[in-house]
Amino acid sequence: MKTGKKSMTLEKKKSLTGWGFLLPATLLICWMNFYPMIQAFILSLKSGMGVNLSFSGFSNYTRILSDSTFKQCLFNTIFYLIIQVPVMLVLALALASMLNNKDLRFKGVFRTAIFLPCATSLVSYSMIFRSMFANDGLVNTILKGFGIAPVGWFANAWTARLIIVLALIWRWTGYNMVFYLAGLQNIEYSVYEAARIDGAGPVQSFFKITVPLLKPTILMTTIMSTNGTLQLFDESMNLTSGGPGKSTMSLSHYIYSTSFVQSPRFGYAAAMSIIILVMVAVLAVIQMKVGDKR
Amino acid sequence: MLCGATNKSTDVIAGKLVPGTYLLENLKKLTANQNLSMALWNSFRNAMILTLLALLICSIAGYGFEIYHDKGKDLVMEILLMAMMVPFAATMIPLFRMFSQLSMVNTMAAFMLPSISTPFLIMMFRQSARSFPHEIIEAARMDGLSEVGIFFRMFMPTMKSTYAAAMTITFMNAWNNYLWPKVILQDKSSITMPMLVSNLISGYALDYGMLMLSVFICTIPTAIVFFGLQKSFAEGITGSVK
């Protein structure tokens, strides 16, 4: 009885210590993530310019429905999402499983080369792509060498979007690859050897061993990339400045310019941000459901 | 990029890929037009302090979640993971309003607070704490080490590679962050490197040589951190303990 009581208090003490360990991080996340999120929702129900805000119900949301710029930005963002995320993740997975091969030489060199883009800052690489695809830039010079007329990459909406997608893939494939590589290293090499003895080819062992065992990692990177693409800002801002017109502008860019560039309309911007939040949440739930079924 | 930094603007545009002799001239122009040293110092200071704080707070939390876990803490962790899905765009405006009410715009604290504690880092440390042998903790308790002491004396030194990986990611994010500093650090004296680079294109005549040099300078620190920690980075992400 006595010892039981003593161990109870010891347990309690340990549990309390544990809570103490968690407290700073938890409070910070609540203060910096959840509290502003609720604030954003309240703000989205208000309208007005600058600091003069009055409660206006859901009028911001109905206004979004008839905002052609918002629709354009939504279309752009979803376009980037649909094209870029699958291509990038498949590429990253393929590269990772190739680099995980024990017999491959110069592994370190390849790894570094593929991961290097991640070390460049978002703004920097936007600038590099911008100068490469400029009217008299590197790409057009090469085209000229082949006798092809130079292309006005940023003058056309579709080529401009294409460049953003290209840039995104260049920048983020290596980042995702690192997570896959880490996941692959947790898979025992003997599993592959056993599969090979049983007569499985490289393609078969990729789909039957690598993909199922990496499922949690794939799910995580998918959610992270989806989230990241929906929040795309730097590229839209610096690579194309949203142009031509607003044909490459991302939603975050639009939110930024609504709230900080011209006359600030915080309420309207907040309503748009809530829509992004809902989209991220819905997509994440779908991805988790799909991930569970497989 | 490196070659571009040493060439004249017209050569960069033409795609000249051999080093030129304009490095010093570009540097002169860059320092004349922009406050390069201030941007570098601001970026460096912000990123360093942010990284150290983030590592400390998140590793403590990750350790706490794993070592002392019970149902209540698991629930808290799940709620925290939901924060991972909150896009920054959704919290940016309220955060800005909050900091301006606290008159903290243009302060380092306002820049850092939103990214000190991230569910991603906590999860990473939690995963690595899973491989931390519980016998060590028991043994340390027997020897009379306090719970806090166990964390600092036993856990931290063992988890060097996790810390290296976390540091690489956090430092790169902090250094490269562009949107939030652009919003919260509006004062000219708190300009950061990515902002400086992006400012360069707002001028009429864009000097590509100068641009490439600034892009290059902007990339050096993250490249150093990455290459310096590369080996332990790969180990740390794998979550292995020797």
XYZ file of C-alpha atoms in Angstrom:
536
model
C 0.000 0.000 0.000
C 2.709 2.352 1.040
C 4.943 1.492 -1.909
C 1.971 1.755 -4.259
C 1.275 5.273 -3.094
C 4.910 6.197 -3.443
C 5.134 4.955 -7.045
C 1.930 6.850 -7.853
C 3.439 10.120 -6.780
C 6.599 9.261 -8.646
C 4.555 8.610 -11.781
C 2.731 11.856 -11.254
C 5.967 13.719 -10.774
C 7.349 12.236 -13.970
C 4.215 13.124 -15.869
C 4.398 16.677 -14.579
C 8.031 16.949 -15.638
C 6.937 15.735 -19.058
C 4.297 18.450 -19.298
C 6.906 20.954 -18.273
C 9.069 19.812 -21.179
C 6.221 20.268 -23.639
C 4.886 23.528 -22.370
C 7.026 26.143 -24.163
C 6.649 24.571 -27.594
C 2.935 23.887 -27.179
C 2.143 27.372 -25.970
C 4.134 28.916 -28.813
C 2.298 26.865 -31.433
C -1.067 27.787 -29.924
C -0.081 31.438 -29.797
C 1.479 31.569 -33.262
C -0.712 29.144 -35.220
C -4.088 28.427 -33.690
C -4.829 31.807 -32.180
C -4.100 33.719 -35.425
C -6.140 31.167 -37.326
C -9.208 31.971 -35.214
C -8.395 35.658 -35.552
C -8.247 35.257 -39.321
C -11.699 33.765 -39.328
C -13.127 36.585 -37.222
C -11.342 39.101 -39.428
C -12.761 37.488 -42.542
C -16.253 38.395 -41.347
C -15.357 42.062 -41.232
C -14.883 44.509 -44.047
C -13.463 47.972 -44.572
C -10.184 49.613 -45.369
C -7.111 49.659 -43.149
C -8.005 49.694 -39.487
C -11.623 50.871 -39.836
C -13.338 47.528 -39.785
C -16.964 46.758 -39.275
C -18.746 43.467 -38.979
C -20.271 42.431 -42.277
C -21.097 38.743 -42.053
C -20.194 36.608 -45.006
C -20.060 39.424 -47.558
C -16.326 38.913 -48.080
C -16.974 35.330 -49.075
C -19.721 36.210 -51.524
C -17.453 38.858 -52.981
C -14.762 36.263 -53.615
C -17.195 34.313 -55.758
C -17.424 37.179 -58.219
C -13.768 38.195 -58.093
C -12.170 37.296 -61.411
C -8.627 37.914 -60.114
C -9.219 35.445 -57.309
C -10.462 32.864 -59.799
C -7.427 33.444 -61.974
C -5.073 33.003 -59.002
C -6.962 29.936 -57.826
C -6.665 28.437 -61.287
C -2.932 29.182 -61.405
C -2.300 27.701 -57.984
C -4.254 24.530 -58.736
C -2.486 24.255 -62.075
C 0.905 24.373 -60.334
C -0.333 21.848 -57.806
C -1.645 19.312 -60.307
C 1.372 19.431 -62.609
C 4.221 19.974 -60.217
C 3.520 17.823 -57.151
C 3.077 14.433 -58.892
C 5.952 14.990 -61.327
C 8.263 16.111 -58.563
C 7.414 13.310 -56.145
C 7.731 10.576 -58.772
C 11.045 12.043 -59.877
C 12.274 12.287 -56.301
C 11.264 8.710 -55.549
C 12.898 7.395 -58.716
C 16.117 9.292 -58.006
C 16.158 8.172 -54.389
C 15.763 4.506 -55.228
C 18.462 4.801 -57.869
C 20.842 6.472 -55.433
C 20.064 3.874 -52.789
C 21.607 1.220 -55.020
C 24.660 -0.158 -53.272
C 26.643 -0.734 -56.455
C 26.323 2.820 -57.716
C 29.566 4.784 -57.884
C 30.049 8.469 -57.065
C 26.916 8.384 -54.923
C 28.047 11.374 -52.911
C 28.526 13.477 -56.030
C 25.041 12.715 -57.343
C 23.430 13.304 -53.979
C 25.123 16.632 -53.611
C 24.252 17.683 -57.152
C 20.600 16.873 -56.649
C 20.343 18.393 -53.217
C 22.335 21.532 -54.011
C 19.333 23.471 -55.403
C 17.761 23.273 -51.955
C 20.613 25.289 -50.515
C 19.909 28.241 -52.788
C 17.415 30.701 -51.435
C 13.985 30.935 -53.017
C 14.534 34.496 -54.077
C 17.945 33.689 -55.547
C 16.793 30.851 -57.683
C 13.815 32.870 -58.872
C 16.291 35.481 -60.026
C 18.441 32.934 -61.804
C 15.474 31.519 -63.683
C 14.336 35.004 -64.469
C 17.639 35.923 -66.054
C 17.948 32.579 -67.838
C 14.596 32.980 -69.533
C 14.875 36.709 -70.149
C 14.386 37.884 -73.724
C 18.114 38.051 -74.321
C 18.921 35.423 -71.693
C 20.730 32.119 -71.764
C 17.882 29.941 -73.032
C 17.066 32.174 -75.958
C 20.745 32.424 -76.839
C 20.964 28.640 -76.989
C 17.794 28.494 -79.079
C 19.313 31.001 -81.454
C 22.330 28.725 -81.777
C 19.995 26.006 -83.043
C 18.412 28.430 -85.447
C 15.140 28.727 -83.515
C 13.560 32.127 -83.078
C 13.785 33.451 -79.516
C 10.687 33.010 -77.366
C 9.209 35.721 -75.160
C 8.934 33.379 -72.177
C 7.363 35.851 -69.797
C 5.099 37.521 -72.334
C 2.892 34.479 -72.751
C 0.784 33.164 -69.866
C 1.370 29.490 -70.573
C 5.125 29.643 -71.082
C 5.390 31.758 -67.935
C 3.439 29.166 -65.966
C 5.611 26.455 -67.430
C 8.733 28.213 -66.221
C 7.317 28.437 -62.706
C 6.567 24.700 -62.747
C 10.065 23.961 -64.076
C 11.623 26.144 -61.422
C 9.607 24.481 -58.677
C 10.617 21.024 -59.805
C 14.269 22.023 -59.980
C 14.189 23.506 -56.508
C 12.199 20.934 -54.550
C 12.935 17.510 -56.043
C 16.157 17.177 -54.079
C 14.458 18.200 -50.869
C 11.873 15.446 -51.157
C 14.496 13.001 -52.312
C 16.326 13.357 -49.005
C 13.253 12.202 -47.122
C 12.869 9.214 -49.436
C 16.536 8.345 -49.080
C 16.207 8.445 -45.326
C 13.149 6.211 -45.520
C 14.905 3.811 -47.875
C 17.803 3.462 -45.493
C 15.415 2.065 -42.914
C 14.491 -0.776 -45.263
C 16.824 -3.715 -44.773
C 18.876 -4.419 -47.844
C 18.313 -8.141 -47.346
C 14.646 -7.668 -48.271
C 15.720 -6.632 -51.755
C 18.196 -9.477 -51.969
C 15.519 -11.978 -50.975
C 13.206 -10.521 -53.631
C 15.926 -10.836 -56.230
C 16.506 -14.464 -55.360
C 12.762 -15.012 -55.712
C 13.054 -13.632 -59.213
C 11.774 -10.085 -58.860
C 13.194 -7.536 -61.297
C 14.130 -4.001 -60.328
C 10.775 -2.630 -61.468
C 8.855 -5.252 -59.529
C 10.830 -4.766 -56.349
C 10.321 -1.019 -56.683
C 6.548 -1.336 -56.784
C 6.211 -4.297 -54.427
C 8.774 -3.344 -51.776
C 9.877 0.273 -52.020
C 6.525 1.959 -52.556
C 4.537 0.081 -49.860
C 7.270 0.388 -47.244
C 7.743 4.076 -47.940
C 4.026 4.805 -47.724
C 4.228 6.958 -44.577
C 7.067 9.031 -46.054
C 5.257 9.416 -49.373
C 2.159 10.559 -47.539
C 4.135 13.079 -45.512
C 5.924 14.548 -48.533
C 2.660 14.736 -50.478
C 0.981 16.683 -47.712
C 4.004 18.918 -47.288
C 4.297 19.653 -51.016
C 0.585 20.251 -51.406
C 0.675 22.644 -48.520
C 3.779 24.333 -49.882
C 2.393 24.730 -53.387
C -0.863 26.194 -52.138
C 1.205 28.774 -50.290
C 3.465 29.544 -53.236
C 4.697 33.099 -52.986
C 8.358 33.763 -53.727
C 8.282 32.394 -57.252
C 5.154 34.220 -58.257
C 6.488 37.429 -56.731
C 10.065 37.367 -57.990
C 10.166 35.099 -61.016
C 7.279 36.495 -63.010
C 5.940 39.263 -60.745
C 2.595 37.564 -61.321
C 2.645 38.614 -64.949
C 1.850 38.852 -67.786
C -1.103 40.643 -66.261
C -2.108 38.409 -63.391
C -1.856 35.171 -65.287
C 0.797 33.540 -63.106
C -0.093 35.112 -59.775
C -0.492 32.689 -56.886
C -3.106 32.964 -54.152
C -0.574 33.943 -51.484
C 0.746 36.640 -53.766
C -2.771 37.980 -54.239
C -3.378 37.907 -50.489
C -0.133 39.750 -49.933
C -0.942 42.446 -52.440
C -4.489 42.825 -51.141
C -3.311 43.340 -47.605
C -0.034 45.201 -47.952
C 0.440 46.765 -51.377
C -2.458 49.066 -52.135
C -5.089 50.183 -49.640
C -5.058 47.374 -47.097
C -8.192 45.260 -47.102
C -7.416 42.860 -44.283
C -10.909 41.401 -44.031
C -11.053 40.394 -47.658
C -7.530 38.983 -47.583
C -8.372 37.013 -44.442
C -11.407 35.509 -46.155
C -9.175 34.329 -49.002
C -6.696 32.863 -46.555
C -9.483 30.928 -44.849
C -10.341 29.438 -48.236
C -6.741 28.276 -48.652
C -6.878 26.798 -45.168
C -10.019 24.842 -46.023
C -8.446 23.640 -49.278
C -5.303 22.433 -47.490
C -7.362 20.675 -44.841
C -9.659 18.977 -47.364
C -6.753 17.837 -49.519
C -4.851 16.545 -46.490
C -7.857 14.536 -45.322
C -8.316 13.059 -48.811
C -4.637 12.166 -48.990
C -4.742 10.473 -45.614
C -7.847 8.491 -46.544
C -6.289 7.365 -49.824
C -3.040 6.588 -48.025
C -4.840 4.423 -45.480
C -6.639 2.354 -48.060
C -3.566 1.337 -49.979
C 25.963 31.924 -61.089
C 29.502 32.008 -59.819
C 30.759 32.999 -63.255
C 27.999 35.551 -63.588
C 29.247 37.245 -60.461
C 32.533 37.979 -62.158
C 31.185 39.285 -65.453
C 29.714 42.411 -66.927
C 25.941 42.667 -67.174
C 25.880 42.245 -70.946
C 28.053 39.111 -70.770
C 25.792 37.484 -68.191
C 22.741 37.963 -70.361
C 24.557 36.457 -73.311
C 25.158 33.362 -71.201
C 28.901 33.655 -70.977
C 30.003 30.765 -68.783
C 33.645 31.569 -68.184
C 34.881 33.644 -65.252
C 35.416 37.286 -66.094
C 37.221 40.104 -64.415
C 34.343 42.234 -63.226
C 33.982 40.710 -59.748
C 35.349 43.716 -57.884
C 33.435 46.170 -60.005
C 30.202 44.285 -59.385
C 30.937 44.228 -55.694
C 31.571 47.961 -55.698
C 28.316 48.634 -57.479
C 26.454 46.336 -55.144
C 27.782 47.978 -51.996
C 27.169 51.395 -53.468
C 23.526 50.670 -54.269
C 22.546 48.515 -51.339
C 23.512 48.114 -47.740
C 25.066 44.722 -48.250
C 26.874 44.348 -44.936
C 23.785 45.283 -42.966
C 21.605 42.804 -44.843
C 24.162 40.076 -44.334
C 24.494 40.798 -40.642
C 20.712 40.974 -40.140
C 20.142 37.727 -41.975
C 22.925 35.981 -40.161
C 21.928 37.162 -36.712
C 18.243 36.407 -37.226
C 18.851 32.972 -38.662
C 21.388 31.957 -35.997
C 19.331 33.010 -32.990
C 16.172 31.571 -34.465
C 17.862 28.248 -35.185
C 19.332 27.910 -31.699
C 16.038 28.723 -29.997
C 14.063 26.452 -32.296
C 16.404 23.524 -31.714
C 16.288 23.967 -27.959
C 12.534 24.345 -27.590
C 11.541 21.717 -30.145
C 14.031 19.114 -28.962
C 12.872 19.533 -25.370
C 9.281 19.082 -26.494
C 10.061 16.121 -28.735
C 11.939 14.458 -25.903
C 9.112 15.167 -23.484
C 6.509 13.721 -25.832
C 8.381 10.477 -26.285
C 9.956 9.794 -22.900
C 7.048 10.805 -20.677
C 4.290 9.914 -23.054
C 0.769 9.162 -21.884
C -2.650 9.508 -23.444
C -3.003 13.195 -22.679
C 0.304 14.041 -24.306
C -0.454 11.935 -27.366
C -3.642 13.939 -27.818
C -1.731 17.219 -27.511
C 0.738 15.978 -30.120
C -2.068 15.192 -32.532
C -3.505 18.661 -32.089
C -0.072 20.190 -32.627
C 0.360 18.199 -35.823
C -2.767 19.868 -37.128
C -0.850 23.133 -36.972
C 1.337 21.713 -39.723
C -1.605 22.038 -42.075
C -2.307 25.657 -41.251
C -0.934 27.556 -44.228
C 1.138 30.586 -43.376
C -1.007 32.731 -45.637
C -3.898 32.146 -43.260
C -2.087 33.326 -40.160
C 0.027 36.049 -41.695
C -2.459 38.915 -41.479
C -3.607 38.308 -37.886
C 0.008 37.827 -36.850
C 0.950 41.109 -38.451
C -1.948 42.883 -36.723
C -1.067 41.270 -33.422
C 2.563 42.334 -33.616
C 1.655 45.837 -34.698
C -0.717 46.147 -31.725
C 2.142 45.069 -29.490
C 4.257 47.596 -31.445
C 6.706 44.864 -32.299
C 6.904 45.500 -36.038
C 10.533 45.665 -37.187
C 11.769 43.711 -34.198
C 13.742 40.509 -34.297
C 11.321 38.879 -31.880
C 8.410 39.404 -34.236
C 10.433 37.863 -37.011
C 11.346 34.818 -34.971
C 8.359 33.972 -32.794
C 6.198 32.364 -35.502
C 8.852 29.885 -36.541
C 10.560 28.939 -33.283
C 8.219 26.114 -32.465
C 7.211 23.940 -35.397
C 5.360 20.620 -35.312
C 7.750 19.303 -37.932
C 10.808 19.724 -35.732
C 9.015 18.369 -32.687
C 8.022 15.306 -34.669
C 11.574 14.849 -35.878
C 12.994 14.950 -32.355
C 10.231 12.722 -31.078
C 11.097 10.128 -33.691
C 14.753 10.191 -32.760
C 13.978 10.054 -29.035
C 12.225 6.766 -29.783
C 15.612 5.215 -30.484
C 17.121 6.674 -27.316
C 17.615 3.686 -24.994
C 15.454 3.902 -21.888
C 18.055 1.991 -19.880
C 20.334 4.995 -20.087
C 17.640 7.164 -18.558
C 17.032 4.658 -15.762
C 20.736 4.392 -15.088
C 21.120 8.158 -15.009
C 18.206 8.432 -12.580
C 19.859 5.866 -10.321
C 22.999 7.945 -10.368
C 20.945 10.875 -9.137
C 20.841 12.988 -12.274
C 17.771 15.246 -12.443
C 15.287 14.924 -15.310
C 16.530 18.166 -16.831
C 20.074 16.990 -16.311
C 19.349 13.776 -18.176
C 18.133 15.783 -21.132
C 21.117 18.098 -21.326
C 23.842 15.652 -20.308
C 22.634 12.428 -21.908
C 20.131 13.132 -24.687
C 21.684 16.178 -26.335
C 25.182 14.721 -26.823
C 23.790 11.426 -28.117
C 21.525 13.034 -30.677
C 24.158 15.126 -32.409
C 23.171 13.973 -35.883
C 19.495 14.751 -35.334
C 20.456 18.197 -34.134
C 22.622 18.649 -37.224
C 19.776 17.693 -39.529
C 17.317 19.901 -37.695
C 19.799 22.732 -37.735
C 20.359 22.463 -41.477
C 16.641 22.595 -42.213
C 15.868 25.359 -39.735
C 18.788 27.527 -40.714
C 17.985 27.222 -44.408
C 14.343 28.051 -43.829
C 15.191 31.002 -41.632
C 17.784 32.348 -44.031
C 15.624 31.911 -47.101
C 12.415 33.146 -45.569
C 11.146 36.000 -47.671
C 7.441 36.625 -47.247
C 7.355 37.076 -43.482
C 10.401 39.364 -43.222
C 8.983 41.356 -46.110
C 5.803 41.834 -44.116
C 7.158 42.363 -40.623
C 10.552 43.971 -41.208
C 9.581 47.068 -43.112
C 12.312 49.275 -41.790
C 15.278 49.766 -44.086
C 17.735 48.988 -41.320
C 16.305 45.499 -40.777
C 16.579 44.392 -44.402
C 17.590 40.758 -44.969
C 19.532 39.186 -47.828
C 16.586 37.764 -49.801
C 14.893 41.156 -49.596
C 18.028 42.837 -50.864
C 18.238 40.488 -53.825
C 14.630 41.054 -54.682
C 15.018 44.823 -54.335
C 17.635 44.768 -57.071
C 15.088 43.960 -59.756
C 12.789 46.812 -58.920
C 15.208 49.252 -60.533
C 14.865 50.166 -64.203
C 18.195 49.041 -65.580
C 18.872 45.610 -64.211
C 22.553 44.845 -63.827
C 22.795 41.096 -64.141
C 26.417 40.931 -63.042
C 25.544 42.663 -59.804
C 22.444 40.519 -59.422
C 24.389 37.320 -59.849
C 26.938 38.430 -57.291
C 24.239 39.171 -54.722
C 22.527 35.865 -55.466
C 25.845 34.159 -54.974
C 26.535 35.884 -51.680
C 23.030 34.992 -50.565
C 23.658 31.307 -51.220
C 27.054 30.976 -49.504
C 25.855 30.586 -45.889
C 23.242 27.935 -46.587
C 25.698 26.080 -48.788
C 28.309 26.152 -46.016
C 25.843 24.937 -43.416
C 24.645 22.220 -45.740
C 28.053 20.938 -46.735
C 29.456 21.240 -43.240
C 26.680 19.142 -41.793
C 25.986 16.944 -44.804
C 27.211 13.711 -43.299
C 25.406 14.013 -40.013
C 22.434 15.437 -41.879
C 21.831 12.190 -43.746
C 22.364 10.208 -40.552
C 20.104 12.443 -38.537
C 17.212 12.254 -40.950
C 17.472 8.507 -40.863
C 17.169 8.803 -37.106
C 19.938 6.367 -36.429
C 21.999 6.332 -33.276
C 25.434 4.875 -33.213
